[in-house]
PDB file of C-alpha atoms in Angstrom:
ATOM      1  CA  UNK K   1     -25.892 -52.124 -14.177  1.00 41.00           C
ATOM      2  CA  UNK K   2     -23.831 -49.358 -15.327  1.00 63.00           C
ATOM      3  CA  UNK K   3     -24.398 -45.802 -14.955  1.00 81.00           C
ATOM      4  CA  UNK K   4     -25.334 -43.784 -17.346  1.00 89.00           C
ATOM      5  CA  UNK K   5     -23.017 -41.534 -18.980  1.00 92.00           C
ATOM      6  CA  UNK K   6     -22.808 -37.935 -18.677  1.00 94.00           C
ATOM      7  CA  UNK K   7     -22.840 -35.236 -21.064  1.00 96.00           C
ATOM      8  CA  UNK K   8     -22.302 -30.996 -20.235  1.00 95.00           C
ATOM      9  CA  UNK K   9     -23.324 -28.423 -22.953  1.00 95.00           C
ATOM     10  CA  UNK K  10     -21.316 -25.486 -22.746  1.00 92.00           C
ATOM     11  CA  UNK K  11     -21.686 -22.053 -24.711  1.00 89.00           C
ATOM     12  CA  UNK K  12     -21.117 -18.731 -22.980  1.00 88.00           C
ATOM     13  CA  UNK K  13     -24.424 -17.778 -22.379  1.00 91.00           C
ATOM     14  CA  UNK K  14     -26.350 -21.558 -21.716  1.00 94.00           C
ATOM     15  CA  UNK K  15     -29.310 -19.220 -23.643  1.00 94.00           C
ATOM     16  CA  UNK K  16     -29.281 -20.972 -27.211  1.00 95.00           C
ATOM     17  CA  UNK K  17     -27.315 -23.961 -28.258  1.00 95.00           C
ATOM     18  CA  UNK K  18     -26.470 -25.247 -25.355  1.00 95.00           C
ATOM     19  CA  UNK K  19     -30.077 -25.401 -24.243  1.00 97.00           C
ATOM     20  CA  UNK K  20     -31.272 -27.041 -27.508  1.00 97.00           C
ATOM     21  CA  UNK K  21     -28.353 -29.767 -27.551  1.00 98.00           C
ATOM     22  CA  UNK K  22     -29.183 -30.438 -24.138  1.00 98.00           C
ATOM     23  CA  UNK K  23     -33.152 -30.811 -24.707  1.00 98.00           C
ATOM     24  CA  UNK K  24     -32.924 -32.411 -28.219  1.00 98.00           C
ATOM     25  CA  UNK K  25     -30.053 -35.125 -25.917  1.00 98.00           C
ATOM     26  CA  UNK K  26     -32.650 -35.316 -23.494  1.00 97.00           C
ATOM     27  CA  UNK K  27     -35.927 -35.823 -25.636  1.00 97.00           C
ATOM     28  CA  UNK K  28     -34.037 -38.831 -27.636  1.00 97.00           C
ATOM     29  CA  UNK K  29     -31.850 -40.161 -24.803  1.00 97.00           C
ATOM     30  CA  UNK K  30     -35.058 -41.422 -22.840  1.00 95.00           C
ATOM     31  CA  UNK K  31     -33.156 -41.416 -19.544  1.00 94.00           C
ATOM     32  CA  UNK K  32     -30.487 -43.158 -21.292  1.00 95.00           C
ATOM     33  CA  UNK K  33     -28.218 -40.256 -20.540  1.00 96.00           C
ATOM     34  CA  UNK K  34     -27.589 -37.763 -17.892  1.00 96.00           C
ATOM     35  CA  UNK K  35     -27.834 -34.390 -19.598  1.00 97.00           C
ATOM     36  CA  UNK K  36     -26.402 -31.028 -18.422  1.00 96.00           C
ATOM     37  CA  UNK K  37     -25.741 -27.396 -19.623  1.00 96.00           C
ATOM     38  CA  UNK K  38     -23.912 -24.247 -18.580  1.00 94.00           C
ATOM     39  CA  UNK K  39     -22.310 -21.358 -19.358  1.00 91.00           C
ATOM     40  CA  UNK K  40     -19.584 -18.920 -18.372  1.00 87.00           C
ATOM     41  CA  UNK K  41     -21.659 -16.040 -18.188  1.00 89.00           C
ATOM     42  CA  UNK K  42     -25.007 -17.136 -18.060  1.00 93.00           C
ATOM     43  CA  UNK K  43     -27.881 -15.188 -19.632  1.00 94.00           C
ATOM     44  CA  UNK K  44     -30.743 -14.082 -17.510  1.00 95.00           C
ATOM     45  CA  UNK K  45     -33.161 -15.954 -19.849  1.00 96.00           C
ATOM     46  CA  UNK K  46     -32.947 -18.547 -22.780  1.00 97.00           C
ATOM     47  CA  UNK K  47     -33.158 -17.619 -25.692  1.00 96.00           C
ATOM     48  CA  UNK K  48     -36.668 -16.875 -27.272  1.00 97.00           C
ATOM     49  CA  UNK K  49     -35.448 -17.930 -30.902  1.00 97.00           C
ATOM     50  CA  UNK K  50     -34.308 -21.146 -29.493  1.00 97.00           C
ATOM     51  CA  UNK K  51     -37.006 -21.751 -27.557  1.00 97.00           C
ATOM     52  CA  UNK K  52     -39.632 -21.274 -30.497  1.00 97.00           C
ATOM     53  CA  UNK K  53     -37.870 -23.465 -33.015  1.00 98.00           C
ATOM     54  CA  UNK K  54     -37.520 -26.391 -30.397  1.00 97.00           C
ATOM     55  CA  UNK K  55     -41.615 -25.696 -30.097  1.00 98.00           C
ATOM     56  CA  UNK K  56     -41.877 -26.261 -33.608  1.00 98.00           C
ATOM     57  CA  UNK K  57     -40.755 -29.759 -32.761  1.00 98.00           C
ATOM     58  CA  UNK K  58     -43.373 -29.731 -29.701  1.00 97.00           C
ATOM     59  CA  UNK K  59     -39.905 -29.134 -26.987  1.00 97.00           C
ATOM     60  CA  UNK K  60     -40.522 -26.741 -24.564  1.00 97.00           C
ATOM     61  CA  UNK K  61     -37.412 -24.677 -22.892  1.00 97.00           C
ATOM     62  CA  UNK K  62     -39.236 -21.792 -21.546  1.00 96.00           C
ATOM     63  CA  UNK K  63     -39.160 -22.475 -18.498  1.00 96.00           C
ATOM     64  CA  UNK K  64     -34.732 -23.799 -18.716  1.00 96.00           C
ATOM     65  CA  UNK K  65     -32.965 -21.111 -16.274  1.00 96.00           C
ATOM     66  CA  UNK K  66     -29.469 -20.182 -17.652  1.00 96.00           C
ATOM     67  CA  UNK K  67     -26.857 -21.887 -15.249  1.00 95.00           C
ATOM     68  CA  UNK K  68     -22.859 -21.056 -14.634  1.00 94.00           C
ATOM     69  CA  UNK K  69     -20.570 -23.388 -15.550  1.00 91.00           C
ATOM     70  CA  UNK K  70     -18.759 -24.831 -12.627  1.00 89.00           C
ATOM     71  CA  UNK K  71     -15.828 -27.075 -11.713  1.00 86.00           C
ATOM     72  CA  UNK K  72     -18.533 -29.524 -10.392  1.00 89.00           C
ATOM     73  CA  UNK K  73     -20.523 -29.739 -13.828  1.00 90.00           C
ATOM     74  CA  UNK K  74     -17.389 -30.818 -15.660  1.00 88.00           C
ATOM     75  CA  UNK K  75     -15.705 -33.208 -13.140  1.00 87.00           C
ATOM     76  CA  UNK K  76     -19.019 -34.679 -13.010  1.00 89.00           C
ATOM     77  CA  UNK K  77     -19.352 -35.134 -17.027  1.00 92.00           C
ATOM     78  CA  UNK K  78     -17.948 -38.053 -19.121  1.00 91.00           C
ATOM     79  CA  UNK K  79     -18.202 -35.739 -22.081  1.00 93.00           C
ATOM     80  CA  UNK K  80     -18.541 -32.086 -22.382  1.00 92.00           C
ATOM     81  CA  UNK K  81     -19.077 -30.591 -25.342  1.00 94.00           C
ATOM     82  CA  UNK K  82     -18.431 -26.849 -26.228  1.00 90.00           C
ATOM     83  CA  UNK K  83     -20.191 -24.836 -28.954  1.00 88.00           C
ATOM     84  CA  UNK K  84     -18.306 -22.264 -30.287  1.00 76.00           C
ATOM     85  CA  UNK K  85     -17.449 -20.249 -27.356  1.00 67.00           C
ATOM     86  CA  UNK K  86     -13.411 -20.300 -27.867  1.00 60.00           C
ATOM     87  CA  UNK K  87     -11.260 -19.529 -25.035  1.00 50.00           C
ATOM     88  CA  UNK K  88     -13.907 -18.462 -22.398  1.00 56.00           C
ATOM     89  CA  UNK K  89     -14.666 -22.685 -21.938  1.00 59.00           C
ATOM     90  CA  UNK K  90     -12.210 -23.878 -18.878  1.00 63.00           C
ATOM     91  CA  UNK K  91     -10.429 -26.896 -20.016  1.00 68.00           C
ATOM     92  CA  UNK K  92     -10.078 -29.464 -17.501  1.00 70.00           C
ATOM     93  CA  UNK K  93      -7.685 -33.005 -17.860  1.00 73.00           C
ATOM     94  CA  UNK K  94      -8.694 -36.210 -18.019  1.00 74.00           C
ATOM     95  CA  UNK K  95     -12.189 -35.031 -19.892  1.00 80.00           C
ATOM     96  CA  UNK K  96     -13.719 -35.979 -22.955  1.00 87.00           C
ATOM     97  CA  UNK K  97     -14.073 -32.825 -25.186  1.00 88.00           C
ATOM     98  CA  UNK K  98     -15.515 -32.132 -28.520  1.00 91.00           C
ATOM     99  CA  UNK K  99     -15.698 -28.918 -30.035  1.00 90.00           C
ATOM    100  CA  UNK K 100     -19.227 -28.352 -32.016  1.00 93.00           C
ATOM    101  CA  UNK K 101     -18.183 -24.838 -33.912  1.00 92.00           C
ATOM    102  CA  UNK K 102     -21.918 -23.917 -34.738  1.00 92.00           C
ATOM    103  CA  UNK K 103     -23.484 -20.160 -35.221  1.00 91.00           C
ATOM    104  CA  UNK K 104     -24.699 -18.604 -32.770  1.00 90.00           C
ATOM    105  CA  UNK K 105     -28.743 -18.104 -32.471  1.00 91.00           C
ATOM    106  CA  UNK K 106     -27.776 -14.783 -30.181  1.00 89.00           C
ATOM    107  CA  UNK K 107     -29.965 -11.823 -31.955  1.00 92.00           C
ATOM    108  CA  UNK K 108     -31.320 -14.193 -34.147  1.00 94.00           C
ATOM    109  CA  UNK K 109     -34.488 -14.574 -35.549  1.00 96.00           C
ATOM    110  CA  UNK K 110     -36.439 -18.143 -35.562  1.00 97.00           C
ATOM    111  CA  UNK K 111     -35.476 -18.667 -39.452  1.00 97.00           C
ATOM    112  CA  UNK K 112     -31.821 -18.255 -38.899  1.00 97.00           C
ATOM    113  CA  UNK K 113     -32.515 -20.545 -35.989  1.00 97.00           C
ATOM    114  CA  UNK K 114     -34.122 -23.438 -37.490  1.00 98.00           C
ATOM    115  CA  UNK K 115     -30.341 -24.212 -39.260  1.00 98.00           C
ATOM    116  CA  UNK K 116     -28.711 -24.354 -36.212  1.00 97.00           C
ATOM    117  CA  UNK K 117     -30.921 -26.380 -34.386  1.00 98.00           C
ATOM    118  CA  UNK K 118     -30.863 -28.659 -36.825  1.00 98.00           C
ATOM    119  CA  UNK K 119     -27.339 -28.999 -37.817  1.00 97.00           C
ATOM    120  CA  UNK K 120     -27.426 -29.644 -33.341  1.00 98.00           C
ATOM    121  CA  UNK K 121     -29.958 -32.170 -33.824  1.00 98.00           C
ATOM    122  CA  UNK K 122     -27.732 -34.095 -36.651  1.00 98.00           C
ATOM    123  CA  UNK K 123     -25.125 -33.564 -33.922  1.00 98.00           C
ATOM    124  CA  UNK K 124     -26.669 -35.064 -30.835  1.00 98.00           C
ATOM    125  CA  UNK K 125     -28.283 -38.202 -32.853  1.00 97.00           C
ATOM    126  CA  UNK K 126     -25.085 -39.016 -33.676  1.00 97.00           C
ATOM    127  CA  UNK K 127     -23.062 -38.653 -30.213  1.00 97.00           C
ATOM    128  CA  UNK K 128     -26.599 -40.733 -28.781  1.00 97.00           C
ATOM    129  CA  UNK K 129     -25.760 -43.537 -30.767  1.00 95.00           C
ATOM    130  CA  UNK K 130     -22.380 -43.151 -30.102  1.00 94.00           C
ATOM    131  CA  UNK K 131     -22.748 -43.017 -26.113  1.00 93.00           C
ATOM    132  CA  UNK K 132     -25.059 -45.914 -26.420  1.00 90.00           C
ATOM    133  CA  UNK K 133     -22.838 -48.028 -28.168  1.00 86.00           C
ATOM    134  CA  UNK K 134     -19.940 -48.071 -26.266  1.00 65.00           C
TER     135      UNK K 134
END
């Protein structure tokens, strides 16, 4: 049996999209996939926008604790997957990397939200059926 493969979320302050991409991953991967996320200068609490549109869809994130982003996060990821945060994301070789350029829910209310976490769910579905194809 193969292992599962792994995915890292990164955005600079693991407080919004990071921490929906990696609970929406989670919620639909089943166990299927190993899920992480981290930032490079972690928050001291997620996101309260984030966390009530992901309640909307009865996910809870309250209790996620913004992590830094470490060498060991990505060398342990098959894929890792930035979100907008530019040049502050190390880059390390021989990783898979996509880019997700999405708004940022930082100062946000829930309605500007609810866009982004859905343009991320559209986003994970599809890398999910990717990952579990190959």
């Amino acid at each position: 049996m193969s292992r599962a493969p792994e995915v890292l979320f990164v955005c600079v302050h693991n407080a919004g999209r990071s921490q929906l991409a990696a609970a929406l991953l989670q919620h639909y991967a089943l166990g299927r996939v190993a899920v992480r996320s981290a930032g490079s200068e972690p928050a001291g609490k997620v996101n309260p926008a984030a966390a009530e549109a992901l309640a909307e869809w009865g996910l809870d994130i309250t209790a996620e604790v913004p992590s830094k982003l470490s060498t060991e996060d990505v060398e342990a990821a098959d894929v890792v997957i930035t979100m907008g945060c530019g040049d502050t994301c190390p880059v390390f070789p021989g990783k898979r990397y996509l880019d997700w350029p999405l708004d940022d829910p930082a100062g946000q209310g829930v309605d500007a939200v609810r866009p982004i976490r859905d343009e991320i769910d559209r986003r994970v579905r599809g890398l999910l059926a990717e990952l579990l194809d190959s």
